């Protein structure tokens, strides 16, 4: 790609060249506003389960970064660094581009594409936000600059969208529960935990990740083997979940509900991660370039977390605690949270929270204390903002919340975190190298 370079007045003919402003000279308002809207759309649009949401965030974050990094002299395209991305987009050297307009157009196009089935009211909100920023910018920016910026964003997003359709997850919001999938036979394997329940995205682990290593070098060891022996690790892990739930404290219940992030009641766990980053970008006054890079890192990490995690889930097909406990310990036992419709190992919350912790630590530093306000406006749970001493502190609580909810065993939680930490490191490395 061609990069814009600064120009100065031509002393020979006294013709003043346009002032070239780099993307790091603009604030992040357009980015924060779009991702705040995307959180709402994810909550209120049919079919946006955690893997589907993670995928939408992934491609949107990459599109944003690619549309903005080209205006910088010290950032590089992800072309050739993530799987099958081969952008052929150029900008004209020496001409001015308005990077907030580029970002606004990019985010609008990606959001319209991924949330095409949003309600009429919510789809109108997409159009309104796009128009709001366009009107704001048109007051101060020359028309040719605006048009050039929009054309560039249109060209780039067309290529990103085409690339997204080849990963195995295209239009997944319309087919979350493939009817042809049949759970494995045998008491040692996962079975639906509610009448009529179907498996959620059983083939998701076959999707193309952005980074191959996120599937190749992050897969943990197998979980404890099935056993009816009361002295076995298998039985002891079930007993741990049973006893934790039976002796649950009010604080543990708050934690379980705070991190549950169920579809249709929240923006799902991926949306919770996006929410945290949006808060931090605001708190730290990130510029447009820095915020686009931050979102790209997190978006890649979240997308690949769910591919890697789902690969393990439907390879091991490990049963849920409620199944094991009812079969071996107490037939009348119930969980705190509703058990999700897919195998137990590893925990999706753990994997994506581990990736989140690694990536945010690389952006903001070790022992960065912060407050998570994601659920402060929710009335159905105690959404009181929660304080953390570091991003790893936050990730550990998010992972442990699944034990409190009664829906994950110890290995799924702890090894899921390790899986996520490795994914986060892989993401960091492709930007640093």
Short mmCIF file of C-alpha atoms in Angstrom, two decimals:
data_model
loop_
_atom_site.label_atom_id
_atom_site.label_comp_id
_atom_site.label_asym_id
_atom_site.label_seq_id
_atom_site.Cartn_x
_atom_site.Cartn_y
_atom_site.Cartn_z
CA UNK A 1 0.00 0.00 0.00
CA UNK A 2 1.05 3.58 -0.56
CA UNK A 3 1.47 5.73 2.48
CA UNK A 4 0.60 9.38 2.78
CA UNK A 5 3.63 11.52 3.44
CA UNK A 6 3.68 15.05 4.76
CA UNK A 7 3.93 17.82 2.19
CA UNK A 8 5.14 21.38 2.57
CA UNK A 9 4.65 24.49 0.39
CA UNK A 10 6.48 24.37 -2.93
CA UNK A 11 8.90 27.26 -2.80
CA UNK A 12 9.53 27.15 -6.56
CA UNK A 13 6.00 27.92 -7.73
CA UNK A 14 4.49 29.11 -4.44
CA UNK A 15 1.64 26.60 -4.75
CA UNK A 16 0.61 25.39 -1.30
CA UNK A 17 0.12 21.65 -1.06
CA UNK A 18 -2.77 20.35 1.08
CA UNK A 19 -2.01 19.77 4.73
CA UNK A 20 -1.77 16.05 5.33
CA UNK A 21 -3.06 15.10 8.77
CA UNK A 22 -2.20 11.64 10.09
CA UNK A 23 -4.82 9.50 11.89
CA UNK A 24 -3.12 9.88 15.27
CA UNK A 25 -4.12 13.55 15.24
CA UNK A 26 -7.81 12.66 15.59
CA UNK A 27 -9.71 11.43 18.64
CA UNK A 28 -11.45 8.08 18.98
CA UNK A 29 -15.05 9.33 19.20
CA UNK A 30 -16.17 7.68 15.97
CA UNK A 31 -14.72 4.31 17.03
CA UNK A 32 -16.19 4.37 20.53
CA UNK A 33 -19.61 5.39 19.21
CA UNK A 34 -19.74 2.60 16.65
CA UNK A 35 -18.69 -0.12 19.06
CA UNK A 36 -21.21 1.12 21.62
CA UNK A 37 -23.90 0.71 18.98
CA UNK A 38 -22.56 -2.71 18.00
CA UNK A 39 -22.96 -3.84 21.62
CA UNK A 40 -26.66 -2.97 21.42
CA UNK A 41 -27.07 -4.65 18.05
CA UNK A 42 -25.39 -7.81 19.31
CA UNK A 43 -27.78 -7.98 22.23
CA UNK A 44 -30.91 -7.31 20.22
CA UNK A 45 -30.25 -9.05 16.87
CA UNK A 46 -31.40 -12.64 16.43
CA UNK A 47 -28.70 -15.28 16.08
CA UNK A 48 -25.86 -13.42 17.77
CA UNK A 49 -24.48 -16.20 19.90
CA UNK A 50 -20.93 -15.84 21.33
CA UNK A 51 -19.08 -17.42 18.36
CA UNK A 52 -21.12 -15.43 15.85
CA UNK A 53 -20.55 -12.18 17.77
CA UNK A 54 -16.82 -12.90 18.03
CA UNK A 55 -16.61 -13.36 14.27
CA UNK A 56 -18.44 -10.09 13.54
CA UNK A 57 -16.15 -8.21 15.93
CA UNK A 58 -13.13 -9.88 14.36
CA UNK A 59 -13.70 -8.76 10.79
CA UNK A 60 -14.98 -5.35 11.84
CA UNK A 61 -11.89 -4.71 13.96
CA UNK A 62 -9.56 -5.74 11.15
CA UNK A 63 -11.41 -3.57 8.63
CA UNK A 64 -11.16 -0.58 10.95
CA UNK A 65 -7.43 -1.06 11.47
CA UNK A 66 -6.67 -1.60 7.79
CA UNK A 67 -8.62 1.51 6.85
CA UNK A 68 -6.68 3.68 9.32
CA UNK A 69 -3.14 2.26 9.45
CA UNK A 70 -2.54 3.22 5.80
CA UNK A 71 -2.46 6.86 6.85
CA UNK A 72 0.37 6.22 9.29
CA UNK A 73 4.07 5.89 8.59
CA UNK A 74 4.78 3.47 11.45
CA UNK A 75 2.01 0.86 11.18
CA UNK A 76 1.85 -2.08 8.78
CA UNK A 77 -1.01 -3.84 7.04
CA UNK A 78 -2.02 -7.29 8.25
CA UNK A 79 -1.87 -8.50 4.65
CA UNK A 80 0.40 -11.55 4.60
CA UNK A 81 0.37 -11.79 8.40
CA UNK A 82 -3.07 -13.30 8.90
CA UNK A 83 -4.63 -16.11 6.93
CA UNK A 84 -5.65 -15.38 3.34
CA UNK A 85 -5.78 -11.59 3.72
CA UNK A 86 -4.50 -10.04 0.49
CA UNK A 87 -5.68 -6.45 0.24
CA UNK A 88 -5.11 -4.50 -2.95
CA UNK A 89 -6.10 -1.06 -1.79
CA UNK A 90 -4.13 2.10 -2.40
CA UNK A 91 -4.44 5.74 -1.52
CA UNK A 92 -3.12 8.54 -3.66
CA UNK A 93 0.16 9.92 -2.44
CA UNK A 94 0.13 13.58 -1.52
CA UNK A 95 -3.65 13.87 -1.39
CA UNK A 96 -5.57 14.56 1.76
CA UNK A 97 -7.82 11.96 3.39
CA UNK A 98 -10.08 12.56 6.35
CA UNK A 99 -9.48 9.59 8.60
CA UNK A 100 -12.57 9.94 10.83
CA UNK A 101 -14.66 9.80 7.66
CA UNK A 102 -12.74 6.72 6.55
CA UNK A 103 -13.42 5.12 9.94
CA UNK A 104 -17.08 6.12 9.93
CA UNK A 105 -17.66 4.70 6.46
CA UNK A 106 -15.77 1.51 7.26
CA UNK A 107 -17.67 0.90 10.48
CA UNK A 108 -21.01 1.69 8.84
CA UNK A 109 -20.47 -0.74 5.97
CA UNK A 110 -19.21 -3.56 8.20
CA UNK A 111 -22.06 -3.08 10.67
CA UNK A 112 -24.70 -3.06 7.92
CA UNK A 113 -23.22 -6.27 6.54
CA UNK A 114 -23.00 -8.22 9.78
CA UNK A 115 -26.26 -6.93 11.26
CA UNK A 116 -28.35 -7.04 8.11
CA UNK A 117 -31.07 -8.87 10.06
CA UNK A 118 -31.32 -6.21 12.77
CA UNK A 119 -34.76 -4.89 13.56
CA UNK A 120 -36.00 -1.96 11.50
CA UNK A 121 -35.50 0.32 14.49
CA UNK A 122 -31.94 -0.85 15.06
CA UNK A 123 -31.01 -0.80 11.38
CA UNK A 124 -32.22 2.79 11.33
CA UNK A 125 -29.83 3.50 14.20
CA UNK A 126 -26.96 2.31 12.02
CA UNK A 127 -27.96 4.72 9.26
CA UNK A 128 -28.49 7.55 11.74
CA UNK A 129 -25.05 7.16 13.31
CA UNK A 130 -23.38 7.11 9.90
CA UNK A 131 -25.28 10.23 8.86
CA UNK A 132 -24.57 12.00 12.14
CA UNK A 133 -20.81 11.74 11.68
CA UNK A 134 -20.98 12.52 7.97
CA UNK A 135 -22.91 15.71 8.71
CA UNK A 136 -20.50 16.66 11.45
CA UNK A 137 -17.46 16.23 9.22
CA UNK A 138 -18.94 17.87 6.11
CA UNK A 139 -19.12 21.20 7.93
CA UNK A 140 -15.34 21.51 8.14
CA UNK A 141 -13.84 19.22 5.49
CA UNK A 142 -13.70 19.86 1.75
CA UNK A 143 -16.13 17.84 -0.32
CA UNK A 144 -13.42 16.25 -2.47
CA UNK A 145 -11.60 15.05 0.65
CA UNK A 146 -14.79 13.55 2.06
CA UNK A 147 -15.60 11.81 -1.23
CA UNK A 148 -12.06 10.48 -1.61
CA UNK A 149 -12.15 9.12 1.94
CA UNK A 150 -15.50 7.40 1.41
CA UNK A 151 -14.34 5.85 -1.87
CA UNK A 152 -11.24 4.45 -0.20
CA UNK A 153 -13.28 2.93 2.64
CA UNK A 154 -15.78 1.44 0.19
CA UNK A 155 -13.01 -0.26 -1.75
CA UNK A 156 -11.31 -1.66 1.32
CA UNK A 157 -14.44 -2.96 3.03
CA UNK A 158 -15.60 -4.66 -0.17
CA UNK A 159 -12.41 -6.73 -0.08
CA UNK A 160 -12.67 -7.46 3.66
CA UNK A 161 -16.28 -8.60 3.33
CA UNK A 162 -15.45 -10.88 0.38
CA UNK A 163 -12.59 -12.38 2.39
CA UNK A 164 -14.92 -12.95 5.36
CA UNK A 165 -17.29 -15.10 3.31
CA UNK A 166 -14.61 -17.78 2.80
CA UNK A 167 -13.84 -18.66 6.43
CA UNK A 168 -16.59 -21.24 7.09
CA UNK A 169 -18.73 -18.98 9.27
CA UNK A 170 -20.54 -16.90 6.68
CA UNK A 171 -24.15 -16.04 7.66
CA UNK A 172 -23.79 -18.18 10.78
CA UNK A 173 -26.37 -16.10 12.65
CA UNK A 174 -29.01 -17.82 10.52
CA UNK A 175 -27.86 -21.36 11.36
CA UNK A 176 -26.60 -21.65 14.92
CA UNK A 177 -28.01 -25.13 15.50
CA UNK A 178 -27.40 -27.46 12.51
CA UNK A 179 -30.15 -30.06 12.74
CA UNK A 180 -28.03 -32.78 11.16
CA UNK A 181 -25.53 -32.85 14.04
CA UNK A 182 -25.98 -35.77 16.44
CA UNK A 183 -24.23 -35.93 19.84
CA UNK A 184 -21.92 -38.89 20.35
CA UNK A 185 -23.30 -41.99 22.03
CA UNK A 186 -21.90 -43.03 25.41
CA UNK A 187 -22.18 -41.71 28.97
CA UNK A 188 -18.69 -40.23 28.76
CA UNK A 189 -19.72 -37.72 26.07
CA UNK A 190 -21.68 -34.47 26.10
CA UNK A 191 -25.44 -34.70 25.85
CA UNK A 192 -28.03 -31.91 25.62
CA UNK A 193 -28.91 -30.74 29.11
CA UNK A 194 -32.49 -29.60 28.43
CA UNK A 195 -35.40 -31.09 26.47
CA UNK A 196 -35.19 -30.33 22.76
CA UNK A 197 -31.76 -28.71 23.08
CA UNK A 198 -29.55 -28.73 19.97
CA UNK A 199 -25.79 -28.29 19.77
CA UNK A 200 -24.61 -24.72 19.18
CA UNK A 201 -22.22 -24.34 16.21
CA UNK A 202 -20.76 -27.87 16.36
CA UNK A 203 -18.54 -27.21 13.31
CA UNK A 204 -17.19 -23.81 14.41
CA UNK A 205 -13.78 -25.25 15.25
CA UNK A 206 -13.27 -25.96 11.54
CA UNK A 207 -13.50 -22.28 10.63
CA UNK A 208 -10.41 -20.47 9.38
CA UNK A 209 -8.69 -18.63 12.24
CA UNK A 210 -6.95 -15.36 11.61
CA UNK A 211 -3.73 -16.83 13.04
CA UNK A 212 -3.05 -20.54 12.52
CA UNK A 213 -1.04 -20.79 15.73
CA UNK A 214 -4.15 -19.91 17.68
CA UNK A 215 -5.41 -23.39 16.88
CA UNK A 216 -2.11 -25.18 16.43
CA UNK A 217 -0.21 -24.24 19.61
CA UNK A 218 -2.95 -23.32 22.09
CA UNK A 219 -4.80 -26.64 22.41
CA UNK A 220 -4.58 -27.96 26.00
CA UNK A 221 -4.24 -31.55 27.17
CA UNK A 222 -7.35 -33.72 27.38
CA UNK A 223 -9.55 -33.38 30.48
CA UNK A 224 -9.80 -36.13 33.16
CA UNK A 225 -11.11 -39.41 31.76
CA UNK A 226 -14.61 -40.65 32.52
CA UNK A 227 -14.91 -42.72 35.68
CA UNK A 228 -17.52 -43.82 38.23
CA UNK A 229 -14.85 -44.33 40.89
CA UNK A 230 -15.50 -41.91 43.77
CA UNK A 231 -11.73 -41.52 44.20
CA UNK A 232 -11.12 -40.57 40.57
CA UNK A 233 -10.23 -37.05 39.45
CA UNK A 234 -13.35 -37.12 37.27
CA UNK A 235 -15.64 -37.71 40.22
CA UNK A 236 -13.77 -35.26 42.45
CA UNK A 237 -14.14 -32.49 39.90
CA UNK A 238 -17.89 -33.10 39.79
CA UNK A 239 -18.02 -33.12 43.58
CA UNK A 240 -16.23 -29.75 43.66
CA UNK A 241 -18.87 -28.15 41.43
CA UNK A 242 -21.64 -29.78 43.47
CA UNK A 243 -20.30 -28.45 46.77
CA UNK A 244 -19.53 -24.95 45.47
CA UNK A 245 -23.06 -24.50 44.14
CA UNK A 246 -24.66 -25.99 47.25
CA UNK A 247 -22.71 -23.54 49.43
CA UNK A 248 -22.80 -20.54 47.10
CA UNK A 249 -22.32 -17.12 48.70
CA UNK A 250 -24.16 -13.97 47.71
CA UNK A 251 -20.93 -12.49 46.32
CA UNK A 252 -20.27 -15.59 44.22
CA UNK A 253 -23.80 -15.39 42.84
CA UNK A 254 -23.23 -11.75 41.87
CA UNK A 255 -19.99 -12.74 40.11
CA UNK A 256 -21.66 -15.61 38.26
CA UNK A 257 -24.43 -13.35 36.99
CA UNK A 258 -22.12 -10.41 36.20
CA UNK A 259 -20.04 -12.54 33.85
CA UNK A 260 -22.82 -14.74 32.46
CA UNK A 261 -23.47 -12.44 29.46
CA UNK A 262 -26.18 -14.60 27.96
CA UNK A 263 -27.31 -13.87 24.38
CA UNK A 264 -30.36 -11.60 24.08
CA UNK A 265 -29.77 -10.22 27.58
CA UNK A 266 -26.30 -8.82 26.90
CA UNK A 267 -23.78 -8.42 24.10
CA UNK A 268 -22.42 -11.91 24.93
CA UNK A 269 -18.94 -12.49 26.43
CA UNK A 270 -17.22 -11.10 23.30
CA UNK A 271 -19.32 -7.95 23.66
CA UNK A 272 -18.30 -7.69 27.31
CA UNK A 273 -14.67 -7.66 26.19
CA UNK A 274 -15.41 -4.99 23.60
CA UNK A 275 -17.17 -2.96 26.29
CA UNK A 276 -14.13 -3.07 28.58
CA UNK A 277 -11.80 -1.91 25.81
CA UNK A 278 -14.19 0.89 24.86
CA UNK A 279 -14.18 2.12 28.46
CA UNK A 280 -10.39 2.03 28.61
CA UNK A 281 -10.02 3.89 25.30
CA UNK A 282 -12.24 6.64 26.68
CA UNK A 283 -10.46 6.74 30.02
CA UNK A 284 -7.03 7.00 28.37
CA UNK A 285 -7.92 9.41 25.53
CA UNK A 286 -6.69 7.10 22.79
CA UNK A 287 -6.37 8.68 19.37
CA UNK A 288 -7.98 7.22 16.25
CA UNK A 289 -4.93 5.23 15.18
CA UNK A 290 -4.27 3.77 18.63
CA UNK A 291 -7.90 2.82 19.15
CA UNK A 292 -8.12 1.12 15.75
CA UNK A 293 -5.04 -0.96 16.49
CA UNK A 294 -6.31 -1.86 19.96
CA UNK A 295 -9.62 -3.04 18.57
CA UNK A 296 -7.91 -5.05 15.84
CA UNK A 297 -5.78 -6.89 18.38
CA UNK A 298 -8.73 -7.67 20.61
CA UNK A 299 -11.01 -8.54 17.70
CA UNK A 300 -8.49 -11.04 16.30
CA UNK A 301 -7.98 -12.55 19.76
CA UNK A 302 -11.68 -12.93 20.49
CA UNK A 303 -12.50 -14.42 17.09
CA UNK A 304 -9.71 -16.97 17.30
CA UNK A 305 -10.52 -17.76 20.93
CA UNK A 306 -13.92 -19.09 19.94
CA UNK A 307 -12.58 -21.07 17.00
CA UNK A 308 -9.84 -22.62 19.14
CA UNK A 309 -12.18 -23.26 22.07
CA UNK A 310 -14.90 -24.77 19.90
CA UNK A 311 -12.29 -27.00 18.24
CA UNK A 312 -11.51 -28.45 21.66
CA UNK A 313 -15.16 -28.64 22.72
CA UNK A 314 -16.32 -30.75 19.82
CA UNK A 315 -13.15 -32.85 19.77
CA UNK A 316 -13.34 -33.87 23.43
CA UNK A 317 -17.17 -33.73 23.66
CA UNK A 318 -16.86 -33.53 27.42
CA UNK A 319 -20.10 -33.69 29.46
CA UNK A 320 -21.41 -30.80 31.53
CA UNK A 321 -21.34 -30.89 35.36
CA UNK A 322 -25.13 -31.10 35.59
CA UNK A 323 -25.10 -34.34 33.59
CA UNK A 324 -22.35 -35.95 35.64
CA UNK A 325 -23.71 -34.82 39.00
CA UNK A 326 -27.24 -35.98 38.25
CA UNK A 327 -25.93 -39.35 37.05
CA UNK A 328 -23.45 -39.98 39.85
CA UNK A 329 -24.13 -37.74 42.86
CA UNK A 330 -27.58 -36.16 43.15
CA UNK A 331 -30.38 -36.62 40.61
CA UNK A 332 -32.24 -33.55 41.91
CA UNK A 333 -29.32 -31.11 41.67
CA UNK A 334 -29.68 -27.85 39.72
CA UNK A 335 -27.19 -25.22 38.51
CA UNK A 336 -27.12 -21.51 39.35
CA UNK A 337 -26.86 -20.50 35.69
CA UNK A 338 -28.53 -22.15 32.73
CA UNK A 339 -26.14 -24.65 31.14
CA UNK A 340 -25.21 -23.60 27.56
CA UNK A 341 -25.94 -25.98 24.65
CA UNK A 342 -22.46 -27.23 23.84
CA UNK A 343 -19.73 -29.41 25.39
CA UNK A 344 -17.92 -28.36 28.54
CA UNK A 345 -14.20 -28.43 27.81
CA UNK A 346 -12.73 -25.81 27.59
CA UNK A 347 -14.59 -22.82 29.00
CA UNK A 348 -15.30 -20.18 26.36
CA UNK A 349 -15.37 -17.54 29.09
CA UNK A 350 -11.91 -18.62 30.21
CA UNK A 351 -10.37 -18.71 26.75
CA UNK A 352 -11.64 -15.33 25.59
CA UNK A 353 -10.95 -13.74 28.99
CA UNK A 354 -7.40 -15.06 28.92
CA UNK A 355 -6.84 -13.58 25.47
CA UNK A 356 -8.41 -10.31 26.65
CA UNK A 357 -6.10 -10.15 29.66
CA UNK A 358 -2.95 -10.75 27.61
CA UNK A 359 -3.87 -8.20 24.96
CA UNK A 360 -5.02 -5.47 27.36
CA UNK A 361 -1.92 -5.95 29.50
CA UNK A 362 0.23 -5.39 26.41
CA UNK A 363 -1.69 -2.16 25.73
CA UNK A 364 -1.99 -0.70 29.23
CA UNK A 365 0.69 -2.43 31.31
CA UNK A 366 0.95 -4.82 34.25
CA UNK A 367 -1.10 -4.21 37.38
CA UNK A 368 -3.34 -1.73 35.64
CA UNK A 369 -6.25 -1.13 38.03
CA UNK A 370 -9.59 -0.41 36.42
CA UNK A 371 -13.36 -0.51 36.91
CA UNK A 372 -15.66 -2.52 34.65
CA UNK A 373 -18.92 -0.63 34.13
CA UNK A 374 -20.36 -2.90 31.44
CA UNK A 375 -23.56 -3.80 33.29
CA UNK A 376 -24.18 -0.69 35.37
CA UNK A 377 -27.49 0.05 33.60
CA UNK A 378 -28.92 -3.46 33.77
CA UNK A 379 -31.86 -4.09 36.11
CA UNK A 380 -32.07 -7.89 35.81
CA UNK A 381 -28.77 -8.51 37.65
CA UNK A 382 -26.57 -6.69 40.14
CA UNK A 383 -24.59 -4.71 37.60
CA UNK A 384 -22.66 -2.66 40.15
CA UNK A 385 -19.29 -1.78 38.53
CA UNK A 386 -16.54 -4.12 39.64
CA UNK A 387 -12.95 -3.14 40.43
CA UNK A 388 -9.88 -5.13 39.43
CA UNK A 389 -6.20 -4.77 40.28
CA UNK A 390 -5.09 -6.07 36.88
CA UNK A 391 -6.44 -7.60 33.70
CA UNK A 392 -5.34 -11.03 34.89
CA UNK A 393 -7.31 -10.47 38.10
CA UNK A 394 -10.35 -9.74 35.95
CA UNK A 395 -9.79 -12.80 33.73
CA UNK A 396 -9.49 -15.10 36.73
CA UNK A 397 -12.77 -13.84 38.16
CA UNK A 398 -14.53 -14.19 34.81
CA UNK A 399 -13.26 -17.76 34.49
CA UNK A 400 -14.08 -18.71 38.08
CA UNK A 401 -17.61 -17.37 37.61
CA UNK A 402 -18.40 -20.47 35.55
CA UNK A 403 -17.63 -22.70 38.54
CA UNK A 404 -19.94 -20.59 40.71
CA UNK A 405 -22.63 -20.94 38.06
CA UNK A 406 -22.28 -24.72 38.15
CA UNK A 407 -21.53 -25.11 34.45
CA UNK A 408 -17.76 -25.83 34.28
CA UNK A 409 -15.22 -28.12 35.86
CA UNK A 410 -11.83 -27.00 37.18
CA UNK A 411 -9.75 -28.07 34.16
CA UNK A 412 -12.09 -26.37 31.70
CA UNK A 413 -11.66 -23.15 33.67
CA UNK A 414 -7.94 -23.18 34.41
CA UNK A 415 -6.65 -24.72 31.19
CA UNK A 416 -9.07 -22.54 29.25
CA UNK A 417 -7.36 -19.50 30.71
CA UNK A 418 -3.96 -20.83 29.65
CA UNK A 419 -5.36 -21.44 26.18
CA UNK A 420 -6.51 -17.83 26.03
CA UNK A 421 -3.23 -16.44 27.35
CA UNK A 422 -1.39 -18.19 24.51
CA UNK A 423 -3.84 -16.89 21.92
CA UNK A 424 -3.34 -13.37 23.25
CA UNK A 425 0.43 -13.70 22.99
CA UNK A 426 0.14 -14.95 19.42
CA UNK A 427 -1.90 -11.88 18.51
CA UNK A 428 0.56 -9.51 20.16
CA UNK A 429 3.43 -11.13 18.27
CA UNK A 430 1.99 -10.56 14.79
CA UNK A 431 1.74 -6.83 15.50
CA UNK A 432 5.19 -6.60 17.07
CA UNK A 433 7.05 -8.58 14.42
#
